[in-house]
mmCIF file of C-alpha atoms and ligand atoms in Angstrom:
data_model
loop_
_atom_site.group_PDB
_atom_site.id
_atom_site.type_symbol
_atom_site.label_atom_id
_atom_site.label_comp_id
_atom_site.label_asym_id
_atom_site.label_seq_id
_atom_site.Cartn_x
_atom_site.Cartn_y
_atom_site.Cartn_z
ATOM 1 C CA MET A 185 4.520 107.078 80.804
ATOM 2 C CA LEU A 186 8.070 106.296 79.905
ATOM 3 C CA GLU A 187 8.559 102.770 78.584
ATOM 4 C CA ILE A 188 11.713 100.639 78.745
ATOM 5 C CA ASN A 189 11.973 100.834 74.953
ATOM 6 C CA ASP A 190 12.230 104.614 75.182
ATOM 7 C CA ILE A 191 15.429 104.113 77.164
ATOM 8 C CA ILE A 192 16.974 101.324 75.088
ATOM 9 C CA LYS A 193 18.341 103.562 72.353
ATOM 10 C CA PRO A 194 21.906 104.030 71.083
ATOM 11 C CA GLU A 195 22.109 107.584 72.442
ATOM 12 C CA ASN A 196 21.455 106.303 75.977
ATOM 13 C CA LEU A 197 24.107 103.564 75.891
ATOM 14 C CA VAL A 198 26.343 103.711 78.979
ATOM 15 C CA TYR A 199 27.921 100.235 79.076
ATOM 16 C CA GLY A 200 28.461 97.787 76.244
ATOM 17 C CA LYS A 201 30.913 95.118 75.195
ATOM 18 C CA THR A 202 34.219 96.519 73.969
ATOM 19 C CA PRO A 203 35.088 95.535 70.377
ATOM 20 C CA VAL A 204 38.490 94.356 71.656
ATOM 21 C CA LEU A 205 36.639 91.348 73.119
ATOM 22 C CA THR A 206 35.748 88.823 70.413
ATOM 23 C CA ASP A 207 32.234 87.417 70.098
ATOM 24 C CA SER A 208 33.393 83.944 71.198
ATOM 25 C CA VAL A 209 31.551 82.584 74.219
ATOM 26 C CA MET A 210 34.106 82.112 76.991
ATOM 27 C CA HIS A 211 34.695 78.537 78.123
ATOM 28 C CA TYR A 212 35.068 79.600 81.761
ATOM 29 C CA CYS A 213 32.719 78.275 84.444
ATOM 30 C CA PRO A 214 29.822 80.517 85.534
ATOM 31 C CA GLY A 215 31.074 83.397 87.679
ATOM 32 C CA CYS A 216 34.776 82.800 87.026
ATOM 33 C CA SER A 217 37.008 85.804 87.763
ATOM 34 C CA HIS A 218 38.977 85.136 84.573
ATOM 35 C CA GLY A 219 36.050 86.464 82.518
ATOM 36 C CA VAL A 220 35.937 89.740 84.449
ATOM 37 C CA VAL A 221 39.683 90.299 84.167
ATOM 38 C CA HIS A 222 39.646 89.517 80.425
ATOM 39 C CA LYS A 223 36.902 92.064 79.985
ATOM 40 C CA ILE A 224 38.604 94.925 81.821
ATOM 41 C CA LEU A 225 41.910 94.117 80.135
ATOM 42 C CA ALA A 226 40.166 94.419 76.762
ATOM 43 C CA GLN A 227 38.565 97.705 77.872
ATOM 44 C CA VAL A 228 41.944 99.086 78.954
ATOM 45 C CA ILE A 229 43.495 98.093 75.605
ATOM 46 C CA GLU A 230 40.647 99.847 73.802
ATOM 47 C CA GLU A 231 40.724 102.987 75.950
ATOM 48 C CA MET A 232 44.527 103.322 75.724
ATOM 49 C CA GLY A 233 44.341 102.798 71.958
ATOM 50 C CA ILE A 234 46.984 100.053 72.001
ATOM 51 C CA GLN A 235 45.146 97.162 70.299
ATOM 52 C CA GLU A 236 47.509 97.089 67.282
ATOM 53 C CA GLN A 237 50.610 97.280 69.412
ATOM 54 C CA THR A 238 49.832 94.867 72.270
ATOM 55 C CA ILE A 239 51.134 91.296 72.458
ATOM 56 C CA GLY A 240 49.824 89.000 75.205
ATOM 57 C CA VAL A 241 51.483 85.833 76.413
ATOM 58 C CA ALA A 242 48.913 83.217 77.425
ATOM 59 C CA PRO A 243 49.596 80.677 80.186
ATOM 60 C CA VAL A 244 48.819 77.042 80.739
ATOM 61 C CA GLY A 245 45.794 76.837 82.991
ATOM 62 C CA CYS A 246 42.177 77.778 82.480
ATOM 63 C CA ALA A 247 43.255 80.970 80.692
ATOM 64 C CA VAL A 248 45.115 78.969 78.038
ATOM 65 C CA PHE A 249 42.518 80.069 75.469
ATOM 66 C CA ALA A 250 42.769 83.787 76.326
ATOM 67 C CA TYR A 251 43.808 84.345 72.693
ATOM 68 C CA ASN A 252 40.314 83.361 71.574
ATOM 69 C CA TYR A 253 38.735 86.176 73.557
ATOM 70 C CA ILE A 254 40.895 89.294 73.327
ATOM 71 C CA ASP A 255 41.489 90.487 69.791
ATOM 72 C CA ILE A 256 45.215 91.289 69.879
ATOM 73 C CA ASP A 257 48.393 89.407 68.971
ATOM 74 C CA TRP A 258 49.169 86.525 71.311
ATOM 75 C CA HIS A 259 51.865 83.999 71.978
ATOM 76 C CA GLU A 260 51.254 80.799 73.922
ATOM 77 C CA ALA A 261 53.931 79.807 76.424
ATOM 78 C CA ALA A 262 54.756 76.459 78.008
ATOM 79 C CA HIS A 263 53.498 76.131 81.591
ATOM 80 C CA GLY A 264 55.069 78.864 83.740
ATOM 81 C CA ARG A 265 57.331 80.191 80.994
ATOM 82 C CA ALA A 266 55.272 83.243 80.043
ATOM 83 C CA PRO A 267 57.670 85.816 81.607
ATOM 84 C CA ALA A 268 60.601 84.291 79.686
ATOM 85 C CA VAL A 269 58.639 84.392 76.411
ATOM 86 C CA ALA A 270 57.519 87.964 77.158
ATOM 87 C CA THR A 271 61.143 88.915 77.835
ATOM 88 C CA GLY A 272 62.122 87.740 74.359
ATOM 89 C CA ILE A 273 59.236 89.514 72.664
ATOM 90 C CA LYS A 274 59.781 92.811 74.474
ATOM 91 C CA ARG A 275 63.534 92.824 73.854
ATOM 92 C CA LEU A 276 63.113 92.140 70.144
ATOM 93 C CA LEU A 277 60.129 94.453 69.689
ATOM 94 C CA PRO A 278 60.580 97.158 72.332
ATOM 95 C CA GLU A 279 57.874 99.382 70.827
ATOM 96 C CA LYS A 280 55.217 96.722 71.522
ATOM 97 C CA MET A 281 53.178 96.574 74.742
ATOM 98 C CA VAL A 282 53.813 93.124 76.185
ATOM 99 C CA PHE A 283 52.021 91.404 79.042
ATOM 100 C CA THR A 284 51.703 87.932 80.512
ATOM 101 C CA TYR A 285 48.474 86.563 81.924
ATOM 102 C CA GLN A 286 49.105 83.774 84.435
ATOM 103 C CA GLY A 287 47.363 81.722 87.091
ATOM 104 C CA ASP A 288 48.921 80.967 90.464
ATOM 105 C CA GLY A 289 49.867 77.421 89.464
ATOM 106 C CA ASP A 290 51.569 78.843 86.396
ATOM 107 C CA LEU A 291 53.243 81.848 88.032
ATOM 108 C CA ALA A 292 53.889 80.662 91.584
ATOM 109 C CA ALA A 293 54.612 76.935 91.144
ATOM 110 C CA ILE A 294 56.105 75.666 87.884
ATOM 111 C CA GLY A 295 57.040 79.180 86.737
ATOM 112 C CA THR A 296 58.503 80.580 89.973
ATOM 113 C CA ALA A 297 62.004 80.833 88.515
ATOM 114 C CA GLU A 298 60.904 82.595 85.319
ATOM 115 C CA THR A 299 58.754 85.001 87.305
ATOM 116 C CA ILE A 300 61.414 85.923 89.830
ATOM 117 C CA HIS A 301 64.205 86.298 87.301
ATOM 118 C CA ALA A 302 62.138 88.349 84.844
ATOM 119 C CA CYS A 303 61.201 90.680 87.704
ATOM 120 C CA ASN A 304 64.741 90.747 89.037
ATOM 121 C CA ARG A 305 66.034 91.708 85.599
ATOM 122 C CA GLY A 306 63.407 94.430 85.598
ATOM 123 C CA GLU A 307 62.018 93.349 82.238
ATOM 124 C CA ASN A 308 59.803 96.097 80.912
ATOM 125 C CA ILE A 309 56.612 93.998 80.848
ATOM 126 C CA VAL A 310 53.278 93.732 82.651
ATOM 127 C CA ILE A 311 52.476 90.555 84.583
ATOM 128 C CA ILE A 312 48.792 89.867 85.318
ATOM 129 C CA PHE A 313 48.563 87.278 88.087
ATOM 130 C CA ILE A 314 45.247 85.530 88.731
ATOM 131 C CA ASN A 315 45.466 84.057 92.225
ATOM 132 C CA ASN A 316 42.550 81.717 92.892
ATOM 133 C CA GLY A 317 44.513 79.623 95.383
ATOM 134 C CA ILE A 318 44.370 76.355 93.447
ATOM 135 C CA TYR A 319 45.031 74.693 90.099
ATOM 136 C CA GLY A 320 41.669 75.308 88.449
ATOM 137 C CA MET A 321 42.110 73.614 85.088
ATOM 138 C CA THR A 322 43.370 70.271 86.324
ATOM 139 C CA GLY A 323 40.761 69.761 89.043
ATOM 140 C CA GLY A 324 41.421 72.001 92.015
ATOM 141 C CA GLN A 325 44.729 70.672 93.342
ATOM 142 C CA MET A 326 46.632 72.498 96.078
ATOM 143 C CA ALA A 327 48.897 75.286 94.790
ATOM 144 C CA PRO A 328 51.728 77.088 96.600
ATOM 145 C CA THR A 329 49.173 79.858 97.129
ATOM 146 C CA THR A 330 46.510 77.675 98.813
ATOM 147 C CA ILE A 331 45.955 79.296 102.193
ATOM 148 C CA GLU A 332 46.178 77.466 105.514
ATOM 149 C CA GLY A 333 43.098 75.364 106.204
ATOM 150 C CA MET A 334 41.786 75.782 102.645
ATOM 151 C CA PRO A 335 40.593 72.492 101.182
ATOM 152 C CA ALA A 336 41.765 71.403 97.735
ATOM 153 C CA SER A 337 41.438 68.105 95.910
ATOM 154 C CA THR A 338 44.912 67.033 97.057
ATOM 155 C CA CYS A 339 44.351 68.266 100.643
ATOM 156 C CA PRO A 340 40.626 67.636 101.143
ATOM 157 C CA PHE A 341 40.810 68.455 104.854
ATOM 158 C CA GLY A 342 42.642 71.714 104.278
ATOM 159 C CA ARG A 343 46.239 72.766 103.891
ATOM 160 C CA THR A 344 48.393 72.054 106.934
ATOM 161 C CA PRO A 345 51.797 73.782 106.991
ATOM 162 C CA GLU A 346 53.458 70.844 108.822
ATOM 163 C CA ARG A 347 52.639 68.567 105.907
ATOM 164 C CA ASP A 348 52.187 70.954 102.992
ATOM 165 C CA GLY A 349 54.428 73.908 103.761
ATOM 166 C CA TYR A 350 53.274 77.506 104.039
ATOM 167 C CA PRO A 351 51.295 79.491 101.468
ATOM 168 C CA LEU A 352 53.486 81.672 99.265
ATOM 169 C CA LYS A 353 52.951 85.435 98.924
ATOM 170 C CA MET A 354 54.500 85.947 95.512
ATOM 171 C CA SER A 355 53.663 89.636 95.212
ATOM 172 C CA GLU A 356 55.384 90.411 98.528
ATOM 173 C CA ILE A 357 58.496 88.600 97.302
ATOM 174 C CA LEU A 358 58.432 90.386 93.932
ATOM 175 C CA ALA A 359 58.006 93.770 95.609
ATOM 176 C CA THR A 360 61.429 93.332 97.275
ATOM 177 C CA LEU A 361 63.177 93.064 93.896
ATOM 178 C CA PRO A 362 64.689 96.281 92.518
ATOM 179 C CA GLY A 363 63.504 95.422 88.984
ATOM 180 C CA THR A 364 59.830 95.830 89.825
ATOM 181 C CA CYS A 365 58.314 99.317 89.761
ATOM 182 C CA TYR A 366 54.695 98.531 90.589
ATOM 183 C CA VAL A 367 53.242 95.618 92.541
ATOM 184 C CA THR A 368 49.581 95.742 93.461
ATOM 185 C CA ARG A 369 46.970 93.284 94.706
ATOM 186 C CA GLN A 370 43.381 93.800 93.613
ATOM 187 C CA ALA A 371 40.087 91.888 93.261
ATOM 188 C CA VAL A 372 37.053 91.905 90.954
ATOM 189 C CA HIS A 373 34.145 90.728 93.129
ATOM 190 C CA THR A 374 32.310 94.077 93.276
ATOM 191 C CA ALA A 375 31.838 96.837 90.722
ATOM 192 C CA ALA A 376 34.022 99.193 92.798
ATOM 193 C CA HIS A 377 36.850 96.644 92.934
ATOM 194 C CA VAL A 378 36.539 95.964 89.196
ATOM 195 C CA ARG A 379 36.974 99.692 88.515
ATOM 196 C CA LYS A 380 40.032 99.840 90.810
ATOM 197 C CA THR A 381 41.626 96.841 89.110
ATOM 198 C CA LYS A 382 41.063 98.501 85.763
ATOM 199 C CA LYS A 383 42.932 101.587 86.996
ATOM 200 C CA ALA A 384 45.769 99.351 88.184
ATOM 201 C CA LEU A 385 46.026 97.806 84.702
ATOM 202 C CA VAL A 386 46.175 101.261 83.106
ATOM 203 C CA LYS A 387 48.954 102.249 85.488
ATOM 204 C CA ALA A 388 50.871 99.043 84.713
ATOM 205 C CA PHE A 389 50.742 99.694 80.956
ATOM 206 C CA GLU A 390 51.688 103.341 81.467
ATOM 207 C CA ASN A 391 54.734 102.183 83.431
ATOM 208 C CA GLN A 392 55.707 100.053 80.460
ATOM 209 C CA LYS A 393 55.371 103.057 78.128
ATOM 210 C CA MET A 394 57.700 104.970 80.449
ATOM 211 C CA ARG A 395 60.134 101.991 80.537
ATOM 212 C CA LYS A 396 59.983 101.818 84.328
ATOM 213 C CA GLY A 397 60.496 98.070 84.776
ATOM 214 C CA THR A 398 58.216 95.191 85.675
ATOM 215 C CA SER A 399 54.644 95.870 86.832
ATOM 216 C CA ILE A 400 52.669 93.127 88.574
ATOM 217 C CA VAL A 401 48.901 93.246 88.976
ATOM 218 C CA GLU A 402 47.747 90.373 91.193
ATOM 219 C CA VAL A 403 44.006 89.740 91.219
ATOM 220 C CA VAL A 404 42.756 87.648 94.145
ATOM 221 C CA SER A 405 40.185 85.512 92.360
ATOM 222 C CA THR A 406 37.640 82.764 92.812
ATOM 223 C CA CYS A 407 37.376 79.355 91.193
ATOM 224 C CA SER A 408 33.873 78.345 92.125
ATOM 225 C CA SER A 409 34.182 74.944 90.439
ATOM 226 C CA GLY A 410 37.447 74.097 92.147
ATOM 227 C CA TRP A 411 36.253 75.489 95.471
ATOM 228 C CA LYS A 412 32.939 73.653 95.039
ATOM 229 C CA MET A 413 30.817 76.717 95.836
ATOM 230 C CA THR A 414 28.304 78.861 94.002
ATOM 231 C CA PRO A 415 29.922 81.951 92.425
ATOM 232 C CA VAL A 416 28.216 84.195 95.004
ATOM 233 C CA ASN A 417 29.407 82.066 97.931
ATOM 234 C CA ALA A 418 32.881 81.843 96.432
ATOM 235 C CA ASN A 419 33.094 85.645 96.449
ATOM 236 C CA LYS A 420 31.996 85.710 100.104
ATOM 237 C CA TRP A 421 34.508 83.009 101.000
ATOM 238 C CA MET A 422 37.241 84.964 99.265
ATOM 239 C CA VAL A 423 36.416 88.128 101.212
ATOM 240 C CA ASP A 424 36.311 86.289 104.554
ATOM 241 C CA ASN A 425 39.256 83.946 104.078
ATOM 242 C CA MET A 426 41.585 85.079 101.286
ATOM 243 C CA PHE A 427 41.645 88.829 101.952
ATOM 244 C CA PRO A 428 42.952 88.595 105.562
ATOM 245 C CA PHE A 429 45.995 86.734 104.189
ATOM 246 C CA TYR A 430 46.251 88.336 100.742
ATOM 247 C CA LYS A 431 45.699 91.969 101.718
ATOM 248 C CA LEU A 432 44.499 94.202 98.902
ATOM 249 C CA GLY A 433 46.349 97.357 97.928
ATOM 250 C CA ASP A 434 49.647 98.562 96.491
ATOM 251 C CA LEU A 435 52.753 96.752 97.728
ATOM 252 C CA LYS A 436 55.071 98.953 95.670
ATOM 253 C CA ASN A 437 54.460 102.013 93.548
ATOM 254 C CA GLU A 438 57.570 103.855 92.359
ATOM 255 C CA MET B 230 7.556 102.694 92.145
ATOM 256 C CA GLY B 231 10.736 104.500 91.117
ATOM 257 C CA LYS B 232 10.963 106.778 88.134
ATOM 258 C CA ILE B 233 12.348 104.835 85.180
ATOM 259 C CA ARG B 234 15.859 106.037 84.462
ATOM 260 C CA GLY B 235 17.803 103.052 83.240
ATOM 261 C CA ALA B 236 17.452 99.707 81.531
ATOM 262 C CA ILE B 237 19.561 96.664 80.814
ATOM 263 C CA VAL B 238 19.549 94.192 77.969
ATOM 264 C CA VAL B 239 20.838 90.716 78.820
ATOM 265 C CA ASP B 240 22.314 88.471 76.138
ATOM 266 C CA THR B 241 20.278 85.520 77.396
ATOM 267 C CA ALA B 242 21.948 83.009 75.073
ATOM 268 C CA LYS B 243 25.381 83.858 76.532
ATOM 269 C CA CYS B 244 24.351 84.249 80.199
ATOM 270 C CA LYS B 245 25.607 81.493 82.510
ATOM 271 C CA GLY B 246 23.241 82.259 85.384
ATOM 272 C CA CYS B 247 26.069 82.932 87.838
ATOM 273 C CA SER B 248 23.954 85.461 89.779
ATOM 274 C CA LEU B 249 26.815 87.923 90.278
ATOM 275 C CA CYS B 250 24.768 90.673 88.612
ATOM 276 C CA VAL B 251 21.836 89.905 90.922
ATOM 277 C CA GLU B 252 24.134 90.502 93.917
ATOM 278 C CA ALA B 253 25.712 93.605 92.399
ATOM 279 C CA CYS B 254 22.478 95.478 91.703
ATOM 280 C CA PRO B 255 21.871 98.028 94.481
ATOM 281 C CA THR B 256 18.161 98.353 93.682
ATOM 282 C CA LYS B 257 17.424 94.625 93.249
ATOM 283 C CA VAL B 258 16.293 94.850 89.653
ATOM 284 C CA ILE B 259 17.652 91.516 88.438
ATOM 285 C CA GLU B 260 16.560 87.934 89.073
ATOM 286 C CA LEU B 261 17.308 84.632 87.410
ATOM 287 C CA SER B 262 14.504 83.365 85.169
ATOM 288 C CA ARG B 263 12.708 80.067 85.710
ATOM 289 C CA GLU B 264 13.280 79.147 82.074
ATOM 290 C CA VAL B 265 16.710 78.064 80.874
ATOM 291 C CA ASN B 266 18.669 78.987 77.770
ATOM 292 C CA ALA B 267 20.015 76.509 75.215
ATOM 293 C CA LYS B 268 22.928 75.697 77.524
ATOM 294 C CA GLY B 269 20.598 74.973 80.445
ATOM 295 C CA PHE B 270 21.387 78.099 82.448
ATOM 296 C CA HIS B 271 18.750 80.169 84.258
ATOM 297 C CA PHE B 272 19.477 83.489 82.604
ATOM 298 C CA ALA B 273 19.255 86.916 84.231
ATOM 299 C CA TYR B 274 16.410 89.307 83.463
ATOM 300 C CA MET B 275 14.958 92.591 84.720
ATOM 301 C CA ALA B 276 12.367 91.464 87.265
ATOM 302 C CA GLN B 277 11.824 95.027 88.589
ATOM 303 C CA PRO B 278 12.541 97.202 85.535
ATOM 304 C CA GLN B 279 11.077 100.315 87.141
ATOM 305 C CA GLU B 280 13.889 100.299 89.746
ATOM 306 C CA CYS B 281 16.820 100.399 87.304
ATOM 307 C CA THR B 282 18.946 103.538 87.587
ATOM 308 C CA GLY B 283 21.427 102.549 84.874
ATOM 309 C CA CYS B 284 24.316 102.498 87.361
ATOM 310 C CA THR B 285 26.214 99.802 85.325
ATOM 311 C CA ASN B 286 27.195 97.770 88.418
ATOM 312 C CA CYS B 287 25.649 94.563 87.044
ATOM 313 C CA ALA B 288 27.397 94.861 83.697
ATOM 314 C CA THR B 289 30.678 95.719 85.402
ATOM 315 C CA VAL B 290 30.797 92.468 87.403
ATOM 316 C CA CYS B 291 29.417 90.182 84.658
ATOM 317 C CA PRO B 292 32.231 87.792 83.682
ATOM 318 C CA ASP B 293 30.642 87.002 80.331
ATOM 319 C CA SER B 294 29.928 90.546 79.142
ATOM 320 C CA CYS B 295 26.239 89.719 78.709
ATOM 321 C CA ILE B 296 24.793 93.006 79.922
ATOM 322 C CA THR B 297 24.347 96.237 77.980
ATOM 323 C CA VAL B 298 23.206 99.236 80.023
ATOM 324 C CA TYR B 299 21.223 102.304 78.949
ATOM 325 C CA ARG B 300 20.580 105.393 81.022
ATOM 326 C CA LEU B 301 18.513 108.491 80.342
ATOM 327 C CA LYS B 302 20.716 111.552 80.374
ATOM 328 C CA PRO B 303 19.318 114.123 82.822
HETATM 329 C C1 TPP C 660 54.679 71.151 82.009
HETATM 330 C C2 TPP C 660 53.272 70.942 82.463
HETATM 331 N N1 TPP C 660 53.040 70.467 83.717
HETATM 332 C C3 TPP C 660 51.789 70.275 84.162
HETATM 333 C C4 TPP C 660 50.716 70.568 83.362
HETATM 334 C C5 TPP C 660 49.303 70.340 83.870
HETATM 335 N N2 TPP C 660 48.616 71.575 84.216
HETATM 336 C C6 TPP C 660 47.784 72.173 83.351
HETATM 337 S S1 TPP C 660 47.045 73.531 83.991
HETATM 338 C C7 TPP C 660 47.840 73.323 85.469
HETATM 339 C C8 TPP C 660 47.629 74.268 86.636
HETATM 340 C C9 TPP C 660 46.928 75.526 86.307
HETATM 341 O O1 TPP C 660 46.629 76.233 87.452
HETATM 342 P P1 TPP C 660 46.693 77.814 87.541
HETATM 343 O O2 TPP C 660 47.933 78.319 86.916
HETATM 344 O O3 TPP C 660 46.471 78.196 88.960
HETATM 345 O O4 TPP C 660 45.511 78.317 86.610
HETATM 346 P P2 TPP C 660 43.920 78.190 86.759
HETATM 347 O O5 TPP C 660 43.557 76.995 85.940
HETATM 348 O O6 TPP C 660 43.586 78.060 88.210
HETATM 349 O O7 TPP C 660 43.422 79.468 86.148
HETATM 350 C C10 TPP C 660 48.675 72.203 85.429
HETATM 351 C C11 TPP C 660 49.485 71.736 86.568
HETATM 352 C C12 TPP C 660 50.981 71.050 82.051
HETATM 353 N N3 TPP C 660 50.007 71.370 81.217
HETATM 354 N N4 TPP C 660 52.259 71.231 81.635
HETATM 355 S S1 SF4 C 661 37.928 75.715 86.823
HETATM 356 FE FE1 SF4 C 661 38.033 77.535 88.103
HETATM 357 S S2 SF4 C 661 39.591 78.874 87.144
HETATM 358 FE FE2 SF4 C 661 38.912 77.334 85.641
HETATM 359 S S3 SF4 C 661 37.225 78.303 84.479
HETATM 360 FE FE3 SF4 C 661 36.301 77.132 86.134
HETATM 361 S S4 SF4 C 661 36.066 78.610 87.816
HETATM 362 FE FE4 SF4 C 661 37.525 79.481 86.344
HETATM 363 S S1 SF4 C 662 26.563 88.234 85.808
HETATM 364 FE FE1 SF4 C 662 26.333 87.869 83.579
HETATM 365 S S2 SF4 C 662 26.521 85.636 83.311
HETATM 366 FE FE2 SF4 C 662 26.138 86.021 85.492
HETATM 367 S S3 SF4 C 662 23.874 85.847 85.722
HETATM 368 FE FE3 SF4 C 662 24.337 88.027 85.370
HETATM 369 S S4 SF4 C 662 24.146 88.333 83.143
HETATM 370 FE FE4 SF4 C 662 24.308 86.108 83.518
#
C-alpha cells in the first residue's frame, strides 16, 4: 500500500513557497487577504524573472511592512503618497518595474489626489489596491470605500449616506481617465479567484513592460479583525455584501 | 477510501489556524488540530489523508504560505 511518505518527495512537489517570499512570519491577522496577495505578487515576480529589477512602494496601513516579506527593492511612502513616489522612481529609472501596494484608506482617502493625478498622467506603473472597506491598521474606522449599511468602529450602526456620504468606487473613476490602460477588480477568497488575480498581476506588469500607462489591480479583500468576524465568515460576508457593489471583472482593458 | 494521490505538509509553527484551507479543500482532507502551536493557534493538519488529490487549492488560498503540496504524477 502506498504511504504518505512515498508521495512527499521532491519529484512530486506541485506547490511550495516561492523564494521571492522571505522566511519572515507575516504580522497579518489570521486569514488576512494581504497575505494571499503578497504571496501571488511574489510568485508573479519569480515567474516573470523580474526580482532584480522590481521596486515596490509600500503604503501606510497594515501592509506597511510589505518590505519584510517580498525580497525585492522597496521604498516606503508617507500615507497615500505611494503613486507620487512611484512616479519619481519610474521616471528616474525607467528600466525598473515599479508598483505601489496600497490599502483603501491609503489610496482612496488621504491619497486620492496622488492616485488620480498619477493615473491621469498615465504614469507607467502598476497600482495594487487592497480594498477591505475600512482602515484596518488603526482599528477598523470607516473609509470612503465602506459600503452602505456596513458597520465600522466610527459608524457602529452602519454607514448612512445622509450622514457619512456615499461609498467611493475608485476603480470606476480611474477607468475614465485616459492615462490608465488596465483597470480590473479581483478577489482572493477561493483558489480560482486567486489564480485569476495572479493573471491580472501578470497582465499589469506586462503593460508596464510595453509602456502602456497605468494599470490598476483592485482586490476586494477582507479584514476579519476590523469586521469582527472569523476569516471564513468574512469571506462569506464579502461575497454577499461587497461583491454586489464592487462588481468583479475588468473595467478597462486596452 | 480514495486512492492516495496527493499529500500536504503544513508548517504548523507558522499556521494561524484561519481555516481558509479547510474551506478550500474539495475533498475535506483538512481539519484544525485540538493542540495549539507556540503562538496558540489550532494548526491545520491532514485529518483524511487518503482523500487528498494534490489539487493545491488549500495552499493557493493560505495567506501565510504554510502548505506545501505533493502529487503523484500519473
Ligand atoms: C499622515 C497620516 N495620517 C494618518 C495616519 C494613521 N493611519 C495609519 S494606517 C491608516 C489607515 C490604513 O487603512 P488602509 O489604507 O485601508 O489599510 P489597511 O490597514 O486596511 O490595510 C491611518 C489613517 C498616518 N499614519 N499618517
Ligand atoms: S487588521 Fe485587518 S487588514 Fe490589518 S492585518 Fe488584520 S485583518 Fe489584515
Ligand atoms: S490557510 Fe494556512 S494559516 Fe490558515 S489554517 Fe490553513 S494552513 Fe493554517
